[in-house]
PDB file of C-alpha atoms in Angstrom:
ATOM      1  CA  MET A   1     -40.499   4.351  38.757  1.00  0.00           C
ATOM      2  CA  THR A   2     -42.512   5.598  41.663  1.00  0.00           C
ATOM      3  CA  HIS A   3     -45.778   4.110  42.638  1.00  0.00           C
ATOM      4  CA  THR A   4     -48.663   5.720  44.427  1.00  0.00           C
ATOM      5  CA  LEU A   5     -49.555   4.803  47.525  1.00  0.00           C
ATOM      6  CA  ASP A   6     -52.883   3.003  46.192  1.00  0.00           C
ATOM      7  CA  GLU A   7     -50.954   0.862  43.816  1.00  0.00           C
ATOM      8  CA  ARG A   8     -48.405  -0.005  46.637  1.00  0.00           C
ATOM      9  CA  THR A   9     -51.297  -1.085  48.632  1.00  0.00           C
ATOM     10  CA  ARG A  10     -53.035  -3.034  45.616  1.00  0.00           C
ATOM     11  CA  THR A  11     -49.806  -4.594  44.983  1.00  0.00           C
ATOM     12  CA  LEU A  12     -49.532  -5.862  48.356  1.00  0.00           C
ATOM     13  CA  ARG A  13     -53.365  -6.602  48.720  1.00  0.00           C
ATOM     14  CA  ASP A  14     -52.737  -8.764  45.499  1.00  0.00           C
ATOM     15  CA  LEU A  15     -49.481 -10.626  47.033  1.00  0.00           C
ATOM     16  CA  LEU A  16     -51.476 -11.170  50.304  1.00  0.00           C
ATOM     17  CA  GLU A  17     -54.371 -12.636  48.515  1.00  0.00           C
ATOM     18  CA  ARG A  18     -52.088 -15.060  46.527  1.00  0.00           C
ATOM     19  CA  GLN A  19     -50.417 -16.162  49.924  1.00  0.00           C
ATOM     20  CA  PHE A  20     -53.624 -16.831  51.554  1.00  0.00           C
ATOM     21  CA  GLU A  21     -54.501 -18.773  48.808  1.00  0.00           C
ATOM     22  CA  GLU A  22     -51.283 -20.749  48.230  1.00  0.00           C
ATOM     23  CA  PHE A  23     -51.204 -21.750  51.955  1.00  0.00           C
ATOM     24  CA  THR A  24     -55.046 -22.505  51.778  1.00  0.00           C
ATOM     25  CA  ALA A  25     -54.072 -25.167  48.792  1.00  0.00           C
ATOM     26  CA  GLN A  26     -51.191 -26.720  50.937  1.00  0.00           C
ATOM     27  CA  LEU A  27     -53.507 -27.254  53.745  1.00  0.00           C
ATOM     28  CA  THR A  28     -55.983 -28.835  51.722  1.00  0.00           C
ATOM     29  CA  ASP A  29     -53.481 -31.337  50.212  1.00  0.00           C
ATOM     30  CA  LEU A  30     -51.582 -31.842  53.354  1.00  0.00           C
ATOM     31  CA  THR A  31     -54.756 -32.535  55.231  1.00  0.00           C
ATOM     32  CA  THR A  32     -55.635 -34.800  52.429  1.00  0.00           C
ATOM     33  CA  ASP A  33     -52.307 -36.571  52.760  1.00  0.00           C
ATOM     34  CA  ALA A  34     -52.601 -36.723  56.440  1.00  0.00           C
ATOM     35  CA  ARG A  35     -56.118 -39.068  56.191  1.00  0.00           C
ATOM     36  CA  GLN A  36     -54.004 -41.563  53.419  1.00  0.00           C
ATOM     37  CA  PRO A  37     -52.481 -44.744  54.825  1.00  0.00           C
ATOM     38  CA  GLY A  38     -49.061 -43.735  53.687  1.00  0.00           C
ATOM     39  CA  GLN A  39     -49.465 -39.987  54.924  1.00  0.00           C
ATOM     40  CA  GLY A  40     -48.491 -38.622  51.407  1.00  0.00           C
ATOM     41  CA  GLY A  41     -44.758 -40.369  51.858  1.00  0.00           C
ATOM     42  CA  HIS A  42     -44.464 -37.843  54.980  1.00  0.00           C
ATOM     43  CA  ASP A  43     -43.375 -39.149  58.330  1.00  0.00           C
ATOM     44  CA  PRO A  44     -45.977 -38.326  60.871  1.00  0.00           C
ATOM     45  CA  ASP A  45     -43.795 -35.487  62.822  1.00  0.00           C
ATOM     46  CA  THR A  46     -43.268 -33.543  59.617  1.00  0.00           C
ATOM     47  CA  LEU A  47     -46.640 -33.794  58.435  1.00  0.00           C
ATOM     48  CA  ARG A  48     -47.493 -32.393  61.676  1.00  0.00           C
ATOM     49  CA  ARG A  49     -45.104 -29.388  61.132  1.00  0.00           C
ATOM     50  CA  LEU A  50     -46.347 -28.832  57.341  1.00  0.00           C
ATOM     51  CA  ILE A  51     -49.844 -28.669  58.349  1.00  0.00           C
ATOM     52  CA  GLU A  52     -48.845 -25.826  61.168  1.00  0.00           C
ATOM     53  CA  VAL A  53     -47.086 -23.933  59.084  1.00  0.00           C
ATOM     54  CA  ALA A  54     -49.569 -23.871  56.338  1.00  0.00           C
ATOM     55  CA  GLN A  55     -52.257 -22.996  59.154  1.00  0.00           C
ATOM     56  CA  GLN A  56     -50.029 -20.247  60.358  1.00  0.00           C
ATOM     57  CA  GLY A  57     -49.672 -19.041  56.833  1.00  0.00           C
ATOM     58  CA  VAL A  58     -53.333 -18.846  56.310  1.00  0.00           C
ATOM     59  CA  ALA A  59     -53.982 -17.108  59.817  1.00  0.00           C
ATOM     60  CA  ASP A  60     -51.131 -14.507  58.983  1.00  0.00           C
ATOM     61  CA  ALA A  61     -52.592 -13.574  55.603  1.00  0.00           C
ATOM     62  CA  ALA A  62     -55.861 -13.315  56.893  1.00  0.00           C
ATOM     63  CA  GLN A  63     -55.138 -11.349  59.250  1.00  0.00           C
ATOM     64  CA  ALA A  64     -53.142  -8.983  57.354  1.00  0.00           C
ATOM     65  CA  LEU A  65     -56.216  -8.471  54.822  1.00  0.00           C
ATOM     66  CA  GLN A  66     -58.348  -7.880  57.920  1.00  0.00           C
ATOM     67  CA  ARG A  67     -55.838  -5.054  59.119  1.00  0.00           C
ATOM     68  CA  MET A  68     -55.964  -3.802  55.202  1.00  0.00           C
ATOM     69  CA  SER A  69     -59.905  -3.770  55.364  1.00  0.00           C
ATOM     70  CA  GLU A  70     -59.756  -2.062  59.018  1.00  0.00           C
ATOM     71  CA  GLY A  71     -57.266   0.500  57.860  1.00  0.00           C
ATOM     72  CA  THR A  72     -54.604  -0.385  60.215  1.00  0.00           C
ATOM     73  CA  TYR A  73     -52.091  -2.283  57.725  1.00  0.00           C
ATOM     74  CA  GLY A  74     -48.802  -1.494  57.846  1.00  0.00           C
ATOM     75  CA  VAL A  75     -48.740   0.237  61.144  1.00  0.00           C
ATOM     76  CA  CYS A  76     -46.782  -1.270  63.929  1.00  0.00           C
ATOM     77  CA  GLU A  77     -48.788  -2.730  66.609  1.00  0.00           C
ATOM     78  CA  ARG A  78     -46.379  -2.021  69.299  1.00  0.00           C
ATOM     79  CA  CYS A  79     -44.852   1.785  68.600  1.00  0.00           C
ATOM     80  CA  GLY A  80     -47.667   2.994  66.252  1.00  0.00           C
ATOM     81  CA  ARG A  81     -45.476   3.925  63.787  1.00  0.00           C
ATOM     82  CA  ASP A  82     -45.604   3.155  60.035  1.00  0.00           C
ATOM     83  CA  ILE A  83     -44.187   0.197  58.791  1.00  0.00           C
ATOM     84  CA  PRO A  84     -41.470   0.950  55.867  1.00  0.00           C
ATOM     85  CA  THR A  85     -43.038  -0.397  52.566  1.00  0.00           C
ATOM     86  CA  ALA A  86     -39.941  -2.040  51.716  1.00  0.00           C
ATOM     87  CA  ARG A  87     -40.266  -4.109  54.736  1.00  0.00           C
ATOM     88  CA  LEU A  88     -43.889  -4.887  53.946  1.00  0.00           C
ATOM     89  CA  GLU A  89     -42.932  -5.924  50.334  1.00  0.00           C
ATOM     90  CA  ILE A  90     -40.468  -8.493  51.714  1.00  0.00           C
ATOM     91  CA  ARG A  91     -42.728  -9.413  54.674  1.00  0.00           C
ATOM     92  CA  PRO A  92     -46.278  -8.552  53.762  1.00  0.00           C
ATOM     93  CA  VAL A  93     -47.720 -10.253  56.957  1.00  0.00           C
ATOM     94  CA  ALA A  94     -45.605  -7.920  59.325  1.00  0.00           C
ATOM     95  CA  ARG A  95     -47.188  -6.724  62.345  1.00  0.00           C
ATOM     96  CA  PHE A  96     -44.231  -4.523  63.502  1.00  0.00           C
ATOM     97  CA  CYS A  97     -41.255  -2.531  62.282  1.00  0.00           C
ATOM     98  CA  VAL A  98     -37.934  -3.862  62.246  1.00  0.00           C
ATOM     99  CA  PRO A  99     -36.620  -2.348  65.682  1.00  0.00           C
ATOM    100  CA  CYS A 100     -40.034  -3.348  67.474  1.00  0.00           C
ATOM    101  CA  GLN A 101     -39.583  -6.629  65.990  1.00  0.00           C
ATOM    102  CA  GLN A 102     -36.423  -6.857  67.057  1.00  0.00           C
ATOM    103  CA  ARG A 103     -37.438  -6.083  70.978  1.00  0.00           C
ATOM    104  CA  ARG A 104     -39.830  -8.936  70.723  1.00  0.00           C
TER     105      ARG A 104
END
């Protein structure tokens, strides 16, 4: 079954919105844990790293959604070529095509 561009874009937008919500919820939970005496059972270094990962996830998803609204989503920031849909389905926050990502 082939999908139209609009269907793929809608599917990717839904995925990005879900990721944004999930990372936001994680960040909220981890921030609450950080304020607890036992830090939610996490050692301080692990908790700090988990918070950093959640913050990056929120930022990446928000930036991808912003690129969608600007019409630049799916375009490699380095070479300007389209990022293949298969890559975006695997990594919807991708900013670079595979060759450019490997060069970084």
